[in-house]
Coordinates of C-alpha atoms in Angstrom, one line a residue:
X199 CA 0.0 0.3 -0.2
X200 CA 2.8 2.8 0.7
X201 CA 4.6 1.3 -2.7
X202 CA 1.0 2.0 -4.1
X203 CA 0.9 5.4 -2.2
X204 CA 3.7 6.7 -3.7
X205 CA 3.0 5.4 -7.4
X206 CA 0.3 7.9 -7.3
X207 CA 2.6 10.7 -6.0
X208 CA 5.2 10.1 -8.7
X209 CA 1.8 9.6 -11.2
X210 CA 1.7 13.9 -10.4
X211 CA 5.4 14.5 -11.8
X212 CA 4.7 16.9 -15.5
X213 CA 4.1 14.6 -17.6
X214 CA 10.8 14.1 -35.4
X215 CA 12.4 14.5 -38.2
X216 CA 11.7 12.1 -41.3
X217 CA 9.7 9.1 -39.1
X218 CA 9.4 6.4 -41.6
X219 CA 5.9 3.9 -42.0
X220 CA 7.4 1.1 -42.0
X221 CA 5.4 -2.4 -43.3
X222 CA 3.4 -4.3 -40.5
X223 CA 5.0 -4.7 -37.2
X224 CA 5.4 -8.4 -35.8
X225 CA 3.5 -9.3 -32.8
X226 CA 6.6 -9.4 -29.5
X227 CA 7.0 -11.5 -27.1
X228 CA 6.5 -10.4 -23.5
X229 CA 9.7 -8.1 -22.0
X230 CA 10.3 -9.0 -18.9
X231 CA 9.9 -5.5 -16.7
X232 CA 11.9 -5.6 -13.0
X233 CA 8.9 -3.7 -11.6
X234 CA 10.8 -3.3 -8.5
X235 CA 13.9 -1.7 -10.0
X236 CA 12.0 0.8 -11.9
X237 CA 10.6 1.6 -8.8
X238 CA 13.9 2.5 -7.7
X239 CA 14.6 4.5 -10.7
X240 CA 11.5 6.9 -9.8
X241 CA 12.2 7.3 -6.1
X242 CA 16.1 7.9 -6.8
X243 CA 15.2 10.5 -10.0
X244 CA 12.0 12.3 -7.4
X245 CA 13.9 12.5 -4.1
X246 CA 17.4 12.7 -4.4
X247 CA 17.3 14.4 -8.3
X248 CA 21.5 16.0 -9.0
X249 CA 20.1 17.3 -13.0
X250 CA 19.5 20.7 -11.9
X251 CA 22.7 21.2 -9.8
X252 CA 24.5 19.1 -13.4
X253 CA 22.7 22.0 -15.5
X254 CA 23.6 24.6 -13.1
X255 CA 27.7 23.3 -13.7
X256 CA 26.9 23.0 -17.6
X257 CA 25.1 26.9 -18.4
X258 CA 25.7 29.1 -16.1
X259 CA 29.8 27.6 -14.8
X260 CA 31.1 26.6 -18.5
X261 CA 28.9 27.9 -20.5
X262 CA 28.9 28.4 -23.6
X263 CA 30.7 25.8 -25.0
X264 CA 31.5 26.5 -28.2
X265 CA 34.0 23.9 -29.9
X266 CA 37.5 24.4 -29.5
X267 CA 36.9 27.4 -27.1
X268 CA 38.1 26.7 -23.5
X269 CA 34.6 26.7 -22.3
X270 CA 33.5 23.3 -23.8
X271 CA 36.9 21.9 -22.4
X272 CA 36.3 23.0 -19.3
X273 CA 32.7 21.8 -19.4
X274 CA 34.1 18.2 -20.5
X275 CA 36.4 18.4 -17.9
X276 CA 34.3 19.2 -15.4
X277 CA 31.9 16.1 -16.7
X278 CA 34.9 13.8 -16.9
X279 CA 35.3 14.2 -12.6
X280 CA 31.7 14.1 -12.0
X281 CA 31.5 11.0 -13.8
X282 CA 34.5 9.4 -12.1
X283 CA 33.1 10.9 -8.4
X284 CA 29.5 9.1 -8.8
X285 CA 31.1 6.2 -9.3
X286 CA 31.4 5.4 -13.3
X287 CA 34.8 3.6 -14.7
X288 CA 36.7 4.3 -17.3
X289 CA 36.0 8.2 -17.5
X290 CA 37.7 9.8 -20.5
X291 CA 38.4 12.6 -22.5
X292 CA 38.4 11.2 -26.4
X293 CA 40.1 13.7 -28.8
X294 CA 39.5 13.8 -32.0
X295 CA 39.9 15.8 -35.1
X296 CA 38.5 19.3 -35.5
X297 CA 41.0 21.0 -38.2
X298 CA 39.7 24.5 -37.1
X299 CA 40.9 26.9 -34.6
X300 CA 38.3 27.3 -30.9
X301 CA 36.6 30.5 -31.1
X302 CA 35.4 32.3 -28.1
X303 CA 33.5 36.4 -28.3
X304 CA 34.8 38.1 -25.1
X305 CA 33.7 41.5 -25.4
X306 CA 31.0 43.4 -27.9
X307 CA 29.7 47.0 -27.6
X308 CA 27.8 48.5 -30.6
X309 CA 26.0 51.6 -30.2
X310 CA 24.1 54.2 -32.8
X311 CA 26.2 57.3 -31.7
X312 CA 23.9 59.9 -34.2
X313 CA 21.3 61.2 -34.6
X314 CA 21.1 60.0 -31.6
X315 CA 22.4 58.0 -28.9
X316 CA 22.0 54.6 -27.3
X317 CA 23.2 51.3 -27.1
X318 CA 22.5 48.4 -29.9
X319 CA 21.5 45.2 -28.5
X320 CA 23.6 41.9 -31.2
X321 CA 25.6 39.0 -30.8
X322 CA 29.0 38.3 -32.8
X323 CA 28.9 35.2 -35.8
X324 CA 31.5 32.7 -35.0
X325 CA 34.5 32.5 -36.1
X326 CA 34.8 35.7 -37.7
X327 CA 38.2 38.6 -36.4
X328 CA 37.0 41.7 -34.2
X329 CA 37.7 44.4 -34.7
X330 CA 40.7 47.0 -33.8
X331 CA 39.3 48.3 -30.8
X332 CA 36.8 50.3 -31.3
X333 CA 35.5 51.1 -34.5
X334 CA 32.8 54.1 -35.6
X335 CA 32.1 55.1 -38.9
X336 CA 28.8 55.9 -41.2
X337 CA 26.3 53.2 -42.0
X338 CA 25.8 51.9 -45.2
X339 CA 22.6 49.5 -46.2
X340 CA 22.8 47.1 -49.8
X341 CA 20.1 45.0 -50.4
X342 CA 21.5 42.5 -52.9
X343 CA 19.1 42.1 -56.2
X344 CA 17.2 38.5 -56.2
X345 CA 17.7 36.0 -58.1
X346 CA 20.4 37.4 -59.6
X347 CA 23.5 36.0 -61.7
X348 CA 26.9 36.4 -61.0
X349 CA 27.6 39.3 -63.5
X350 CA 24.0 41.4 -62.5
X351 CA 25.9 40.9 -58.4
X352 CA 29.3 41.8 -59.9
X353 CA 27.1 45.1 -61.5
X354 CA 25.5 45.9 -58.2
X355 CA 29.0 45.2 -56.1
X356 CA 30.3 47.4 -58.7
X357 CA 28.3 50.2 -58.3
X358 CA 27.9 50.4 -54.2
X359 CA 31.8 49.7 -53.7
X360 CA 32.5 53.5 -53.3
X361 CA 29.4 53.6 -50.7
X362 CA 30.7 51.0 -49.1
X363 CA 35.0 51.4 -47.8
X364 CA 35.4 51.8 -44.5
X365 CA 32.2 51.4 -43.6
X366 CA 29.6 49.7 -41.3
X367 CA 27.4 47.6 -43.4
X368 CA 24.1 46.9 -43.3
X369 CA 23.4 43.6 -45.6
X370 CA 20.4 42.9 -47.0
X371 CA 16.6 44.9 -45.9
X372 CA 15.1 45.2 -42.7
X373 CA 12.7 41.9 -41.8
X374 CA 9.2 42.6 -41.2
X375 CA 7.3 40.1 -38.8
X376 CA 4.4 39.6 -38.3
X377 CA 3.0 39.1 -35.2
X378 CA 1.8 35.6 -33.9
X379 CA -1.6 35.6 -32.7
X380 CA -1.9 31.8 -32.6
X381 CA 0.9 30.6 -30.7
X382 CA 2.3 27.2 -30.9
X383 CA 1.9 25.1 -28.1
X384 CA 4.1 24.1 -25.6
X385 CA 2.7 20.2 -24.7
X386 CA 1.8 17.8 -27.4
X387 CA -1.6 16.3 -27.1
X388 CA -1.5 13.0 -25.9
X389 CA -3.8 11.9 -28.9
X390 CA -1.0 13.4 -31.3
X391 CA 1.4 11.7 -29.7
X392 CA -0.1 8.3 -29.5
X393 CA -1.2 9.0 -33.6
X394 CA 3.1 9.3 -33.8
X395 CA 4.1 6.9 -32.0
X396 CA 1.5 4.0 -32.1
X397 CA 2.8 1.1 -34.9
X398 CA 1.0 1.5 -38.2
X399 CA -1.0 4.5 -37.4
X400 CA -1.0 7.9 -39.3
X401 CA -1.2 10.6 -37.9
X402 CA -4.0 13.1 -38.5
X403 CA -2.1 15.9 -38.7
X404 CA 1.7 16.7 -38.5
X405 CA 3.5 16.4 -35.2
X406 CA 4.3 21.0 -34.4
X407 CA 7.4 19.8 -34.0
X408 CA 8.0 17.9 -36.6
X409 CA 11.6 18.7 -38.9
X410 CA 11.9 20.4 -42.0
X411 CA 12.8 17.8 -44.4
X412 CA 16.2 19.4 -45.3
X413 CA 17.3 20.3 -49.3
X414 CA 18.9 18.3 -51.1
X415 CA 22.8 19.2 -50.3
X416 CA 23.9 18.3 -54.0
X417 CA 20.9 20.3 -54.7
X418 CA 22.5 23.4 -52.7
X419 CA 25.9 23.5 -53.9
X420 CA 25.0 23.0 -57.8
X421 CA 23.8 26.1 -59.8
X422 CA 21.0 26.0 -62.1
X423 CA 22.6 24.9 -65.6
X424 CA 23.1 27.5 -67.5
X425 CA 22.4 27.8 -71.4
X426 CA 23.1 31.1 -74.1
X427 CA 19.6 32.3 -73.3
X428 CA 19.2 31.9 -69.6
X429 CA 22.4 32.1 -67.0
X430 CA 23.1 31.1 -64.8
X431 CA 21.6 31.9 -61.2
X432 CA 23.9 31.5 -57.9
X433 CA 23.2 29.9 -55.0
X434 CA 23.1 30.9 -51.5
X435 CA 26.4 29.9 -50.8
X436 CA 28.4 30.9 -54.5
X437 CA 26.7 34.1 -54.0
X438 CA 28.0 34.0 -49.4
X439 CA 31.3 33.7 -50.8
X440 CA 31.3 36.3 -53.9
X441 CA 29.8 39.2 -51.1
X442 CA 32.5 37.7 -48.4
X443 CA 35.1 38.7 -50.6
X444 CA 34.0 42.1 -51.9
X445 CA 33.4 43.4 -48.1
X446 CA 36.9 42.3 -47.3
X447 CA 38.8 43.7 -50.7
X448 CA 36.8 47.6 -49.7
X449 CA 37.7 47.4 -45.9
X450 CA 34.1 46.9 -44.4
X451 CA 34.8 47.4 -40.6
X452 CA 31.8 46.1 -39.1
X453 CA 29.1 43.7 -41.2
X454 CA 25.5 44.1 -39.4
X455 CA 22.9 40.9 -40.3
X456 CA 19.0 41.6 -39.3
X457 CA 18.8 38.1 -37.1
X458 CA 15.1 38.5 -38.9
X459 CA 13.4 36.9 -35.2
X460 CA 11.1 38.3 -32.5
X461 CA 10.6 40.0 -28.9
X462 CA 14.5 40.5 -29.0
X463 CA 15.8 37.1 -30.3
X464 CA 19.1 36.7 -31.9
X465 CA 20.3 33.7 -33.3
X466 CA 24.0 33.8 -34.6
X467 CA 26.2 31.2 -36.0
X468 CA 29.1 30.8 -37.7
X469 CA 30.7 31.9 -40.8
X470 CA 30.3 28.6 -42.6
X471 CA 34.4 28.4 -43.4
X472 CA 35.5 28.6 -40.3
X473 CA 38.4 30.6 -41.6
X474 CA 38.1 34.5 -39.9
X475 CA 40.8 35.7 -42.6
X476 CA 37.6 35.1 -45.1
X477 CA 35.2 37.5 -43.5
X478 CA 34.8 40.8 -41.7
X479 CA 33.8 41.5 -38.2
X480 CA 30.5 40.2 -38.0
X481 CA 27.2 40.6 -35.8
X482 CA 23.4 39.7 -36.0
X483 CA 21.9 42.8 -34.6
X484 CA 18.1 41.7 -32.8
X485 CA 15.7 43.2 -35.6
X486 CA 13.6 46.1 -33.9
X487 CA 16.9 47.4 -34.0
X488 CA 18.6 47.0 -37.2
X489 CA 15.1 48.3 -38.2
X490 CA 15.2 50.8 -36.9
X491 CA 18.2 51.8 -38.3
X492 CA 16.9 50.9 -41.4
X493 CA 13.6 52.8 -41.1
X494 CA 16.9 56.6 -40.3
X495 CA 18.6 55.9 -43.5
X496 CA 15.3 55.3 -45.4
X497 CA 14.7 59.1 -44.2
X498 CA 18.4 60.6 -45.9
X499 CA 18.9 60.9 -42.6
X500 CA 23.3 60.0 -41.9
X501 CA 23.6 57.2 -38.8
X502 CA 26.6 56.8 -37.6
X503 CA 27.4 53.5 -35.4
X504 CA 29.9 52.1 -32.9
X505 CA 31.4 48.6 -32.3
X506 CA 34.1 47.0 -29.9
X507 CA 34.4 43.3 -30.8
X508 CA 37.4 41.6 -28.9
X509 CA 37.0 37.7 -30.3
X510 CA 39.7 35.2 -30.1
X511 CA 41.2 32.3 -32.0
X512 CA 42.3 29.1 -30.1
X513 CA 45.0 27.3 -31.9
X514 CA 44.8 24.3 -29.3
X515 CA 40.5 23.3 -30.1
X516 CA 42.0 22.5 -33.4
X517 CA 41.7 19.1 -31.2
X518 CA 38.8 18.7 -29.6
X519 CA 37.1 15.4 -27.5
X520 CA 33.9 13.9 -26.0
X521 CA 33.3 13.0 -23.3
X522 CA 33.2 9.0 -22.4
X523 CA 32.4 7.1 -18.7
X524 CA 31.2 3.6 -18.3
X525 CA 28.9 1.1 -16.1
X526 CA 30.4 -1.9 -16.8
X527 CA 28.5 -4.7 -17.7
X528 CA 28.0 -8.6 -17.2
X529 CA 28.6 -11.6 -18.4
X530 CA 27.7 -9.5 -22.1
X531 CA 30.2 -6.9 -20.9
X532 CA 31.5 -6.4 -24.8
X533 CA 28.5 -5.4 -26.1
X534 CA 27.7 -1.6 -25.2
X535 CA 24.4 0.7 -24.8
X536 CA 24.9 4.1 -25.1
X537 CA 23.7 6.5 -24.1
X538 CA 24.1 10.3 -25.2
X539 CA 23.5 14.2 -26.8
X540 CA 25.8 16.8 -27.9
X541 CA 27.7 18.7 -24.9
X542 CA 28.9 21.9 -27.7
X543 CA 26.9 24.8 -28.3
X544 CA 26.1 28.2 -29.8
X545 CA 27.6 31.6 -27.9
X546 CA 24.9 33.7 -27.9
X547 CA 23.6 32.3 -24.4
X548 CA 24.8 29.0 -22.2
X549 CA 23.1 26.6 -24.5
X550 CA 21.0 25.4 -21.5
X551 CA 17.9 23.6 -23.9
X552 CA 20.3 22.8 -27.3
X553 CA 22.3 20.8 -25.4
X554 CA 22.4 21.2 -21.2
X555 CA 19.5 19.6 -20.4
X556 CA 19.9 17.0 -22.3
X557 CA 23.5 15.9 -21.7
X558 CA 21.9 16.4 -18.0
X559 CA 18.9 14.2 -18.7
X560 CA 21.9 11.1 -19.8
X561 CA 24.0 11.9 -17.4
X562 CA 21.1 11.8 -14.6
X563 CA 20.0 9.0 -15.8
X564 CA 23.6 7.1 -15.5
X565 CA 24.1 8.1 -12.2
X566 CA 20.6 7.1 -11.1
X567 CA 22.1 3.4 -12.4
X568 CA 24.8 3.1 -10.4
X569 CA 23.8 4.8 -7.7
X570 CA 21.0 1.9 -7.6
X571 CA 24.5 -0.5 -7.9
X572 CA 22.4 -2.0 -10.9
X573 CA 24.9 -4.5 -12.0
X574 CA 23.9 -4.5 -16.1
X575 CA 24.8 -7.8 -18.2
X576 CA 25.9 -5.0 -21.1
X577 CA 28.2 -2.5 -20.5
X578 CA 26.6 0.9 -20.4
X579 CA 28.0 4.2 -22.1
X580 CA 28.0 7.6 -21.8
X581 CA 29.0 9.6 -24.3
X582 CA 28.8 13.7 -25.0
X583 CA 29.5 15.1 -28.4
X584 CA 31.3 17.9 -29.8
X585 CA 31.1 19.9 -32.9
X586 CA 27.0 18.4 -33.8
X587 CA 27.0 21.9 -34.5
X588 CA 29.4 21.5 -37.0
X589 CA 28.0 18.8 -38.7
X590 CA 27.8 15.9 -36.5
X591 CA 31.3 15.5 -36.6
X592 CA 32.3 14.4 -33.0
X593 CA 29.6 11.6 -33.0
X594 CA 31.0 10.6 -36.9
X595 CA 34.1 10.2 -35.9
X596 CA 33.7 8.5 -32.6
X597 CA 32.0 5.9 -34.9
X598 CA 34.0 5.7 -37.4
X599 CA 36.9 5.4 -35.0
X600 CA 35.2 2.7 -32.8
X601 CA 32.7 1.0 -34.7
X602 CA 33.9 1.8 -38.3
X603 CA 31.0 1.6 -42.0
X604 CA 28.3 -0.5 -42.9
X605 CA 30.6 -1.9 -46.0
X606 CA 33.8 -2.3 -43.2
X607 CA 32.8 -3.1 -39.7
X608 CA 35.4 -3.1 -36.9
X609 CA 34.9 -5.7 -34.3
X610 CA 32.9 -3.2 -31.9
X611 CA 30.2 -3.5 -34.6
X612 CA 28.6 -6.4 -33.9
X613 CA 28.6 -5.9 -30.1
X614 CA 26.6 -2.6 -30.0
X615 CA 23.0 -2.7 -29.1
X616 CA 21.4 1.2 -29.3
X617 CA 22.6 4.6 -29.5
X618 CA 19.9 6.8 -26.9
X619 CA 20.1 10.6 -28.5
X620 CA 18.1 13.9 -26.8
X621 CA 18.4 16.8 -28.7
X622 CA 15.2 18.8 -28.5
X623 CA 15.0 21.0 -25.6
X624 CA 13.8 20.8 -22.1
X625 CA 10.0 18.8 -23.1
X626 CA 9.1 15.7 -21.8
X627 CA 10.2 12.5 -23.7
X628 CA 7.2 11.6 -25.5
X629 CA 7.8 8.8 -27.5
X630 CA 10.9 6.7 -29.4
X631 CA 12.3 6.6 -33.1
X632 CA 14.1 3.9 -33.2
X633 CA 16.5 3.3 -36.6
X634 CA 15.5 -0.1 -37.4
X635 CA 13.0 -3.2 -39.1
X636 CA 9.7 -2.8 -37.5
X637 CA 10.2 -5.3 -35.1
X638 CA 13.3 -3.3 -33.6
X639 CA 10.6 -1.3 -31.6
X640 CA 8.5 -3.9 -30.0
X641 CA 11.0 -4.9 -26.6
X642 CA 11.7 -0.9 -25.8
X643 CA 7.5 -0.6 -26.5
X644 CA 6.5 -2.6 -24.0
X645 CA 9.2 -2.5 -21.5
X646 CA 8.3 1.6 -21.2
X647 CA 4.3 1.2 -21.6
X648 CA 4.1 1.4 -17.2
X649 CA 6.1 5.6 -18.4
X650 CA 2.9 6.6 -19.7
X651 CA 1.8 8.6 -16.4
X652 CA 5.5 10.4 -17.3
X653 CA 3.7 11.1 -20.7
X654 CA 5.7 8.5 -22.1
X655 CA 3.7 6.8 -25.2
X656 CA 5.1 4.7 -27.3
X657 CA 7.9 3.4 -30.0
X658 CA 8.3 3.2 -33.7
X659 CA 11.1 1.8 -35.8
X660 CA 12.0 4.3 -38.2
X661 CA 15.0 4.4 -41.4
X662 CA 16.2 8.4 -41.4
X663 CA 19.4 8.2 -42.2
X664 CA 18.9 11.8 -43.5
X665 CA 21.5 14.3 -42.8
X666 CA 21.2 17.2 -40.6
X667 CA 19.5 15.7 -37.7
X668 CA 21.2 15.1 -34.7
X669 CA 24.0 12.6 -33.1
X670 CA 21.7 9.5 -33.9
X671 CA 22.1 10.3 -37.6
X672 CA 26.0 9.1 -36.9
X673 CA 24.9 5.5 -35.9
X674 CA 21.2 5.6 -38.4
X675 CA 24.4 6.0 -41.2
X676 CA 26.4 3.5 -40.8
X677 CA 23.7 0.7 -40.0
X678 CA 23.6 0.6 -36.2
X679 CA 20.0 1.3 -33.9
X680 CA 20.2 5.1 -33.5
X681 CA 17.8 5.7 -31.2
X682 CA 16.1 9.7 -31.4
X683 CA 13.7 10.9 -28.4
X684 CA 10.6 13.2 -29.2
X685 CA 10.1 15.6 -26.7
X686 CA 7.1 18.2 -25.6
X687 CA 8.2 21.1 -27.5
X688 CA 8.1 23.6 -24.9
X689 CA 9.4 26.8 -26.1
X690 CA 12.4 25.3 -27.6
X691 CA 11.7 26.3 -32.4
X692 CA 9.8 29.1 -30.8
X693 CA 12.4 31.0 -28.3
X694 CA 15.5 29.1 -27.4
X695 CA 17.1 27.1 -30.4
X696 CA 20.6 28.5 -31.1
X697 CA 19.1 32.2 -29.7
X698 CA 20.6 34.4 -26.3
X699 CA 17.7 33.0 -25.5
X700 CA 18.9 29.8 -24.7
X701 CA 19.8 30.0 -20.5
X702 CA 18.8 28.0 -17.7
X703 CA 15.8 29.4 -16.9
X704 CA 14.2 28.7 -19.7
X705 CA 14.5 24.7 -18.4
X706 CA 11.5 23.0 -16.9
X707 CA 12.7 20.4 -13.8
X708 CA 10.2 18.6 -13.3
X709 CA 10.0 17.4 -17.2
X710 CA 14.5 16.9 -17.0
X711 CA 13.8 14.7 -14.0
X712 CA 10.9 12.9 -15.5
X713 CA 13.2 11.9 -18.6
X714 CA 16.3 11.0 -17.0
X715 CA 13.8 8.1 -15.0
X716 CA 12.7 7.1 -18.5
X717 CA 15.8 6.6 -19.7
X718 CA 17.5 5.2 -17.1
X719 CA 14.7 2.4 -17.2
X720 CA 15.1 2.8 -20.7
X721 CA 18.9 2.2 -21.2
X722 CA 18.7 -0.7 -18.5
X723 CA 16.1 -2.5 -20.7
X724 CA 18.7 -2.7 -23.4
X725 CA 21.3 -4.0 -20.9
X726 CA 19.4 -6.4 -19.7
X727 CA 17.7 -7.9 -22.5
X728 CA 18.9 -11.6 -23.9
X729 CA 19.0 -10.6 -27.0
X730 CA 20.6 -8.2 -29.5
X731 CA 18.4 -5.5 -31.1
X732 CA 17.2 -5.9 -34.9
X733 CA 18.9 -4.3 -37.8
X734 CA 18.6 -3.8 -41.3
X735 CA 19.8 -6.4 -43.7
X736 CA 21.8 -5.3 -46.0
X737 CA 19.6 -5.6 -48.6
X738 CA 17.4 -3.9 -46.9
X739 CA 19.6 -0.5 -45.4
X740 CA 18.5 3.1 -47.1
X741 CA 20.1 4.1 -49.1
X742 CA 22.5 7.2 -48.1
X743 CA 22.1 11.1 -48.8
X744 CA 24.4 12.3 -51.0
X745 CA 27.1 13.9 -48.8
X746 CA 27.1 18.2 -48.2
X747 CA 30.3 20.3 -49.9
X748 CA 30.5 21.1 -46.8
X749 CA 29.9 20.1 -42.6
X750 CA 27.1 22.7 -41.4
X751 CA 24.8 23.4 -38.9
X752 CA 21.1 21.7 -38.3
X753 CA 18.7 22.6 -41.7
X754 CA 16.8 26.0 -40.2
X755 CA 12.8 25.0 -40.0
X756 CA 9.6 26.3 -40.6
X757 CA 8.7 28.5 -37.1
X758 CA 6.0 25.6 -36.5
X759 CA 8.7 23.4 -36.5
X760 CA 11.3 22.2 -33.7
X761 CA 14.8 21.0 -35.6
X762 CA 16.7 18.7 -34.6

C-alpha cells in the first residue's frame, strides 16, 4: 500500500525529423519488466535528483560551450570528474581532429551615436574576426538583387563599392515580422503523440515539432544549368562567397545582419568556412534595432555607429574531445548500450536547452543506475559529443573510430546494442524513433509502457538516415540502431533554439527529472535483454543521401517546427 501511494505521488510529475512509415509490425514476445527496479529508479530520480545541479554547472559556470573553446574543454573536464565522483568507470576525454582553431567572443559593445545615442543589442557571428579596438563609422545599407547571375551581382557590387569602403555595412532589407496570434502549444496532445508513436497509426496532423526536410545538399551546392539564353543563377553559397570577398577587399569595418526574429531574439551561428581571414567582423543585430537604423537611413538621415568586438582564436582547439564514462557490464560486458547528447553549444547564450538539458538527462540517468548499484549484463556507456553544431563531427569521428562503417565494420560493430540521443530542448520524452526494421521497436515499447504517467507514449521504428539531424544520425548512417527521442516542444523552436534566450531559466525541472527516469529504465532494458536489437540487412539498408560539400549546422526549420 505504501508503494501504491508513492506511485500515485510520482504520477503527479509533469507530464521528429522524417519518421518512416514502416510495414506491419510483428507481434512481440512478452518483455520482462523489473517493477521493483522501476520503483527504485522513480524514487531516486524524484527524491534525490542532481539534475539541476548538473545543469547549473554546464550552463552558468561553463557555458557557452563552443567546440574548440576553453569553455568547452572546461565543461568536458568537469563532466569527466563528476562521472568519476558518481562512481562511473573508464571516464575519459577522447580526442578527435576538428581541424580548425577554436573560437570565442570575449566582448561586444554596439551603439548608435548619431543622430541619436543608444545601445544596440547584437551577437557576434562565430569564427569571424574582431575589430581593432573601438571603431566608429557611417552606416550603409546594401540590398542584393534577388535571383541574380554572377554578372548581375558583380554589377551591383561595383555600383556600391565606393559607398561601403571603410564603412559599417548593413546587409539586406529589414525583415518585417507579423505578430503571432496563434502561438504554438508548448505541450503536445496525448492523442497526437499516440498517433505518431503507435505502430501502423496514421497521424491525423503533422506533429507541430516535426523537422523540416532539408533540401538536397547537392542541389544547394550546384548552380542551375546555364544556357546562352539563360545564364546560371547563383546559389546562396556562391553569393555568400562573392559578397564576403567584396567586403574584405573594400575594408568594411563591420558587417551587420538582421536576425529576423521577434521580441529581441538573436540567432547567431557561424561563418561557414570557419576561417576568420575570409570575412570581416560580423554581428547579428536584433530585428528591432536593425529596423530602427534601416528606417532612419531610408529617411536620408546619416547614421553613425560604434562597435568594439573582441573575438579570440584558440589554435589548441583544433583537437576537440568527446566525453565518455561507463557502468561496466557482466556476462555480456563486451556488448555496449550507449546514451548521450551533444555537449557543445552556440555562443549567444549558455546552451541550456541545446543541449545541456539533454546532457543532464543522460548523465542523471547514468547516475541513477549507478547509485542503485545495478549490475547490467551489457556495458552502459555515456557519450557527450563536441562538434555537433558544425555537422555531427564529434559523433561521426567516434563511430568511425570504434565501429567502422556498414561496409567495413570494426570488431565493436557487432557488439553494439543501441544509442539513445536527446537533443530537442527541455520537454518531456514522449516517444522514441529507433533505426531498424519494424520489429526493432517491440521490446522497448513494451518495457516502457509503465511510464505513460510521465507522458511517454510509444516507440516506432524508422529508416531515417537524412543528414541534418542530431547525433543519432551518425549511428544510423552506418546501419547501427540510433534512437531519437521525441519531446514536448515547450519553447524550443519558437524561442530558445540557437538563440540568446537559451539559458538555465528556460529549462523545466520536472520535465528533466521525468526524462531521466524514463531514460534510466530504457537503457537498463537494453542492457539486460537476452537478444540484441534487430538491424537492417544489406538488402534493406536505406540509401544514404548525397554528402554535403562541407559540414554545416542543422538546417533551419519553419517557425512551427522543432529543429533536431
